Coordinates of N, CA and C in Angstrom, one line a residue:
M164 N 47.8 27.6 142.8 CA 49.5 27.5 142.6 C 50.0 28.6 143.4
N165 N 51.0 28.6 144.4 CA 51.5 29.1 145.5 C 53.2 29.1 145.3
R166 N 53.6 28.7 144.2 CA 55.1 28.5 144.1 C 55.5 28.5 142.8
V167 N 56.6 29.2 142.5 CA 57.2 29.6 141.2 C 58.7 29.4 141.1
R168 N 59.1 28.7 140.0 CA 60.6 28.9 139.8 C 61.1 29.3 138.5
H169 N 62.2 29.9 138.7 CA 63.0 30.4 137.3 C 64.5 30.4 137.8
Q170 N 65.0 30.4 136.7 CA 66.8 30.3 136.7 C 67.0 31.6 136.2
L171 N 67.9 32.5 136.7 CA 68.3 33.6 136.8 C 70.1 33.5 136.5
Y172 N 70.4 34.3 135.2 CA 71.7 34.3 135.0 C 72.3 35.8 135.4
I173 N 73.3 35.6 136.5 CA 73.5 37.0 136.9 C 74.6 37.7 136.2
T174 N 74.5 38.4 135.7 CA 75.6 39.2 134.7 C 75.9 40.3 135.5
A175 N 77.2 40.7 135.2 CA 78.1 42.0 135.9 C 77.3 42.8 135.4
E176 N 76.9 43.2 134.3 CA 76.1 44.3 133.6 C 74.7 44.6 134.9
W177 N 74.1 43.6 135.0 CA 72.9 43.6 135.9 C 73.4 44.1 137.2
I178 N 74.2 43.3 137.8 CA 74.8 43.7 139.0 C 75.1 45.4 139.1
S179 N 76.1 45.8 138.4 CA 76.4 47.3 137.9 C 75.1 47.9 137.7
H180 N 73.9 47.7 137.0 CA 72.9 48.7 136.8 C 72.2 48.8 137.9
Y181 N 72.1 47.7 138.6 CA 71.1 47.4 140.2 C 71.8 48.5 141.0
A182 N 73.3 48.1 140.9 CA 74.0 49.0 142.2 C 73.9 50.5 141.7
Q183 N 74.3 50.7 140.7 CA 74.1 52.3 140.4 C 72.6 52.8 140.7
S184 N 71.6 52.0 140.5 CA 70.3 52.6 140.4 C 70.0 52.9 142.1
I185 N 70.5 52.1 143.1 CA 70.2 52.5 144.4 C 71.8 52.9 145.2
E186 N 72.2 53.7 144.3 CA 73.5 54.4 144.6 C 74.4 53.6 145.5
A187 N 74.5 52.1 145.7 CA 75.5 51.4 146.2 C 77.0 51.2 145.9
P188 N 78.1 51.0 146.4 CA 78.8 51.3 145.7 C 79.3 49.6 145.1
I189 N 80.3 49.2 144.0 CA 80.3 48.6 143.3 C 81.5 47.6 144.3
Q190 N 81.2 46.5 144.3 CA 82.2 45.7 145.3 C 82.4 44.2 144.2
T191 N 83.9 43.9 144.4 CA 84.0 42.7 143.7 C 85.0 41.6 144.8
I192 N 85.4 40.4 144.4 CA 85.5 39.4 145.2 C 86.5 38.6 144.0
N193 N 87.7 38.5 144.1 CA 88.4 37.6 143.0 C 88.2 38.1 141.4
G194 N 87.9 39.4 141.6 CA 87.9 40.2 140.6 C 86.3 40.2 139.7
H195 N 85.3 39.5 140.5 CA 84.1 39.2 140.2 C 83.3 40.3 140.9
L196 N 82.3 40.8 140.2 CA 81.3 41.9 141.1 C 80.4 40.8 141.9
I197 N 80.0 41.5 143.0 CA 79.5 41.3 143.7 C 77.8 42.0 143.9
A198 N 76.7 41.2 143.9 CA 75.3 41.8 144.3 C 75.2 42.4 145.4
P199 N 74.3 43.9 145.1 CA 74.1 44.3 146.2 C 73.5 43.2 147.0
A200 N 73.3 43.4 148.9 CA 72.4 42.5 149.2 C 71.2 42.8 148.9
T201 N 70.5 43.6 149.0 CA 68.9 43.8 148.4 C 68.8 43.5 146.7
M202 N 69.3 43.4 146.2 CA 69.3 42.5 144.9 C 68.3 41.6 144.4
P203 N 68.3 40.9 145.4 CA 66.9 39.7 144.8 C 65.6 40.1 144.9
I204 N 65.3 41.3 145.5 CA 64.2 41.8 145.7 C 63.7 42.4 144.1
I205 N 64.6 42.4 143.3 CA 64.2 42.7 142.1 C 64.2 41.3 141.0
F206 N 64.6 40.4 141.5 CA 64.0 38.8 140.9 C 62.9 38.7 140.9
W207 N 62.1 39.2 141.4 CA 60.7 38.9 141.1 C 59.8 39.4 139.9
Q208 N 60.8 40.5 139.3 CA 60.4 40.9 138.0 C 60.6 39.9 137.2
E209 N 61.4 39.0 137.3 CA 61.5 38.0 135.8 C 60.5 36.7 136.4
F210 N 59.5 36.8 137.6 CA 58.9 35.7 137.6 C 57.4 36.1 137.2
D211 N 56.6 35.0 136.8 CA 55.1 35.2 136.7 C 54.4 34.6 137.8
I212 N 53.9 35.3 138.4 CA 53.7 35.2 140.0 C 51.7 35.3 139.9
P213 N 51.4 34.2 139.5 CA 49.7 33.7 139.1 C 48.9 34.6 140.6
W214 N 49.3 34.3 141.5 CA 48.4 34.8 142.7 C 48.5 36.2 142.8
L215 N 49.4 37.1 142.8 CA 49.4 38.7 142.6 C 48.7 39.1 141.3
V216 N 48.4 38.3 140.3 CA 48.3 39.2 139.1 C 47.1 40.4 139.5
K217 N 45.9 39.7 140.3 CA 44.7 40.9 140.2 C 44.5 41.7 141.4
I218 N 45.8 41.5 142.1 CA 46.0 42.3 143.5 C 46.7 43.5 143.5
E219 N 46.1 44.7 143.3 CA 46.9 45.9 142.8 C 45.9 47.1 143.6
P220 N 46.6 48.1 144.5 CA 48.2 48.1 144.5 C 48.8 47.5 145.5
L221 N 49.8 47.1 145.7 CA 50.3 46.4 146.8 C 51.6 47.1 147.6
I222 N 51.5 47.6 148.9 CA 52.3 48.3 149.7 C 53.6 47.0 150.1
H223 N 55.0 47.9 150.0 CA 56.0 46.8 150.5 C 56.1 46.9 151.6
G224 N 55.8 45.7 152.7 CA 55.5 45.8 154.0 C 57.0 45.6 154.8
S225 N 57.7 44.8 154.4 CA 58.9 44.3 154.8 C 59.8 43.5 153.9
Q226 N 61.2 43.4 154.5 CA 62.1 42.4 153.9 C 63.1 41.8 154.5
H227 N 63.7 40.8 154.6 CA 64.8 40.2 155.3 C 65.5 39.4 154.2
F228 N 66.6 39.7 154.5 CA 67.9 38.8 153.4 C 68.8 38.0 154.7
S229 N 69.0 36.7 154.1 CA 69.9 35.8 155.0 C 70.7 35.1 154.0
Y230 N 72.1 35.5 153.7 CA 72.8 34.8 152.7 C 73.7 33.9 153.7
E231 N 74.1 32.9 152.5 CA 74.9 32.0 153.2 C 76.5 32.4 152.3
T232 N 76.1 32.7 151.2 CA 77.8 33.1 150.5 C 76.8 34.5 149.6
P233 N 77.8 35.3 149.2 CA 77.3 36.4 148.3 C 77.1 35.8 146.9
I234 N 75.7 36.7 146.2 CA 75.8 36.6 144.9 C 76.8 37.2 143.8
I235 N 77.2 36.6 143.2 CA 78.3 36.9 142.2 C 78.3 36.7 140.6
A236 N 78.5 37.6 140.0 CA 78.6 37.8 138.4 C 79.1 36.7 137.9
G237 N 78.0 36.1 137.0 CA 78.4 34.6 136.5 C 77.6 33.5 137.2
M238 N 77.1 33.7 138.0 CA 76.0 32.5 138.7 C 74.9 32.5 137.7
T239 N 74.6 31.2 137.8 CA 73.2 30.8 137.1 C 72.3 30.6 138.6
L240 N 71.2 31.2 139.0 CA 70.7 30.8 140.1 C 69.4 30.1 140.0
D241 N 69.2 29.0 140.8 CA 67.9 28.5 140.6 C 66.9 28.9 141.7
C242 N 66.3 29.7 141.6 CA 65.5 30.5 142.4 C 63.8 29.8 142.4
E243 N 63.4 29.6 143.7 CA 62.2 29.3 144.0 C 61.2 30.4 144.8
L244 N 60.3 30.9 144.4 CA 59.3 32.1 145.2 C 58.0 31.6 145.5
T245 N 57.6 31.2 146.9 CA 56.5 30.6 147.5 C 55.9 31.4 148.3
L246 N 54.5 31.5 148.2 CA 53.7 32.2 149.0 C 53.4 31.3 150.2
T247 N 54.0 31.9 151.3 CA 54.0 31.2 152.7 C 52.9 31.3 153.2
S248 N 52.3 32.4 153.4 CA 51.1 32.8 154.3 C 50.2 33.9 153.7
V249 N 49.0 33.9 154.1 CA 48.0 34.9 153.6 C 47.4 35.1 154.9
E250 N 47.6 36.6 155.3 CA 46.8 37.1 156.6 C 45.9 38.3 156.6
K251 N 44.9 38.2 157.0 CA 44.2 39.3 157.1 C 44.0 39.9 158.3
K252 N 44.0 41.3 158.3 CA 44.0 41.9 159.4 C 43.1 43.2 159.3
T253 N 43.1 44.0 160.2 CA 42.1 45.2 160.4 C 43.1 46.6 160.6
G254 N 43.3 47.4 159.6 CA 44.2 48.6 160.2 C 43.4 49.7 160.2
R255 N 43.9 51.0 160.6 CA 43.1 52.3 160.7 C 42.2 52.6 159.4
Q256 N 42.5 52.4 158.1 CA 42.1 52.7 157.0 C 41.1 51.5 156.5
G257 N 41.1 50.2 157.6 CA 40.1 48.9 157.2 C 40.9 47.9 157.0
G258 N 40.5 46.9 156.1 CA 41.1 46.1 155.8 C 42.3 45.8 155.2
L259 N 42.9 44.8 155.6 CA 44.8 44.7 155.0 C 44.7 43.2 154.7
T260 N 45.1 42.8 153.7 CA 45.9 41.2 153.8 C 47.4 41.5 153.4
L261 N 47.9 40.7 154.1 CA 49.4 40.2 154.3 C 49.7 39.1 153.8
Y262 N 50.5 39.3 152.6 CA 51.2 38.2 151.7 C 52.7 38.1 151.9
T263 N 52.8 36.6 152.8 CA 54.3 36.6 153.4 C 55.1 36.1 152.2
H264 N 56.2 35.9 151.4 CA 56.4 35.5 150.7 C 58.2 35.1 151.1
S265 N 58.8 34.0 150.7 CA 60.2 33.4 150.6 C 60.8 33.1 149.1
L266 N 61.5 33.6 149.0 CA 62.5 33.6 147.6 C 63.9 32.8 148.4
V267 N 64.1 31.7 147.8 CA 65.2 30.6 147.9 C 66.0 31.0 146.7
C268 N 67.0 31.2 146.6 CA 68.3 31.0 145.3 C 69.2 30.1 145.7
M269 N 69.5 29.2 144.9 CA 70.6 28.4 144.9 C 71.4 28.3 143.8
Y270 N 72.8 27.6 144.1 CA 73.7 27.7 143.1 C 74.4 26.3 143.2
D271 N 74.6 25.8 142.0 CA 75.3 24.5 141.9 C 74.6 23.5 143.0
G272 N 73.4 23.7 143.6 CA 73.0 22.9 144.7 C 72.9 23.5 146.1
D273 N 73.7 24.7 146.2 CA 74.1 25.3 147.5 C 73.1 26.6 147.8
L274 N 72.7 26.7 148.8 CA 71.8 27.7 149.2 C 72.9 28.7 149.2
I275 N 72.3 30.1 148.4 CA 72.9 31.5 148.4 C 72.2 32.1 149.4
V276 N 70.9 32.5 149.1 CA 70.3 33.5 149.7 C 68.7 32.9 150.1
T277 N 68.3 33.5 150.9 CA 66.8 33.2 151.2 C 66.2 34.7 151.6
A278 N 65.1 35.0 151.1 CA 64.6 36.5 151.2 C 63.2 36.3 151.2
E279 N 63.0 36.8 152.6 CA 61.6 36.7 153.1 C 61.0 38.2 153.0
T280 N 59.7 38.4 152.4 CA 59.1 39.5 152.0 C 57.8 39.3 152.2
V281 N 57.3 40.6 152.6 CA 55.4 41.0 153.2 C 55.1 41.7 152.4
L282 N 54.1 41.6 151.5 CA 53.1 42.6 150.5 C 52.2 42.8 151.2
I283 N 51.6 44.1 151.0 CA 50.1 44.4 151.6 C 49.0 44.8 150.6
S284 N 48.0 44.6 150.8 CA 46.9 45.0 150.0 C 46.0 45.5 150.8
V285 N 45.6 46.7 150.7 CA 44.6 47.6 151.0 C 42.9 47.3 150.5
G286 N 42.2 46.8 151.7 CA 41.0 46.5 151.2 C 40.7 45.1 151.3
D287 N 40.0 44.5 150.7 CA 39.2 43.1 150.6 C 40.6 41.9 150.0
G288 N 41.3 42.6 148.9 CA 42.3 41.4 148.5 C 41.5 40.3 147.9
V289 N 42.4 39.2 147.6 CA 41.7 38.4 146.7 C 41.9 37.3 147.6

């Protein structure tokens, strides 16, 4: 299985806590807190990701966020995390496996954000 779904309710407290943890300013729109642009990276903590269970440690390779509209407190997001590719390479330290993921979050049927993330395993990988 290379696709998992999860519904996330975005609270003002969650946004505030995350913003403080990365020392980002708190922003609002129409009196509602706006999530920092990088917040979707922590959405992974809410998923059970079967294809990464036996792969440790992982190195964060890259990430890219593409927004249609900001994430705002009070939204319930329908999110889908997909493993889009697995690529083996040879680095200076030996074998590397690159796991490319796409996280797509929707609100009321509308696309909010797509986050592309590459995680790297050093060694054989799985």
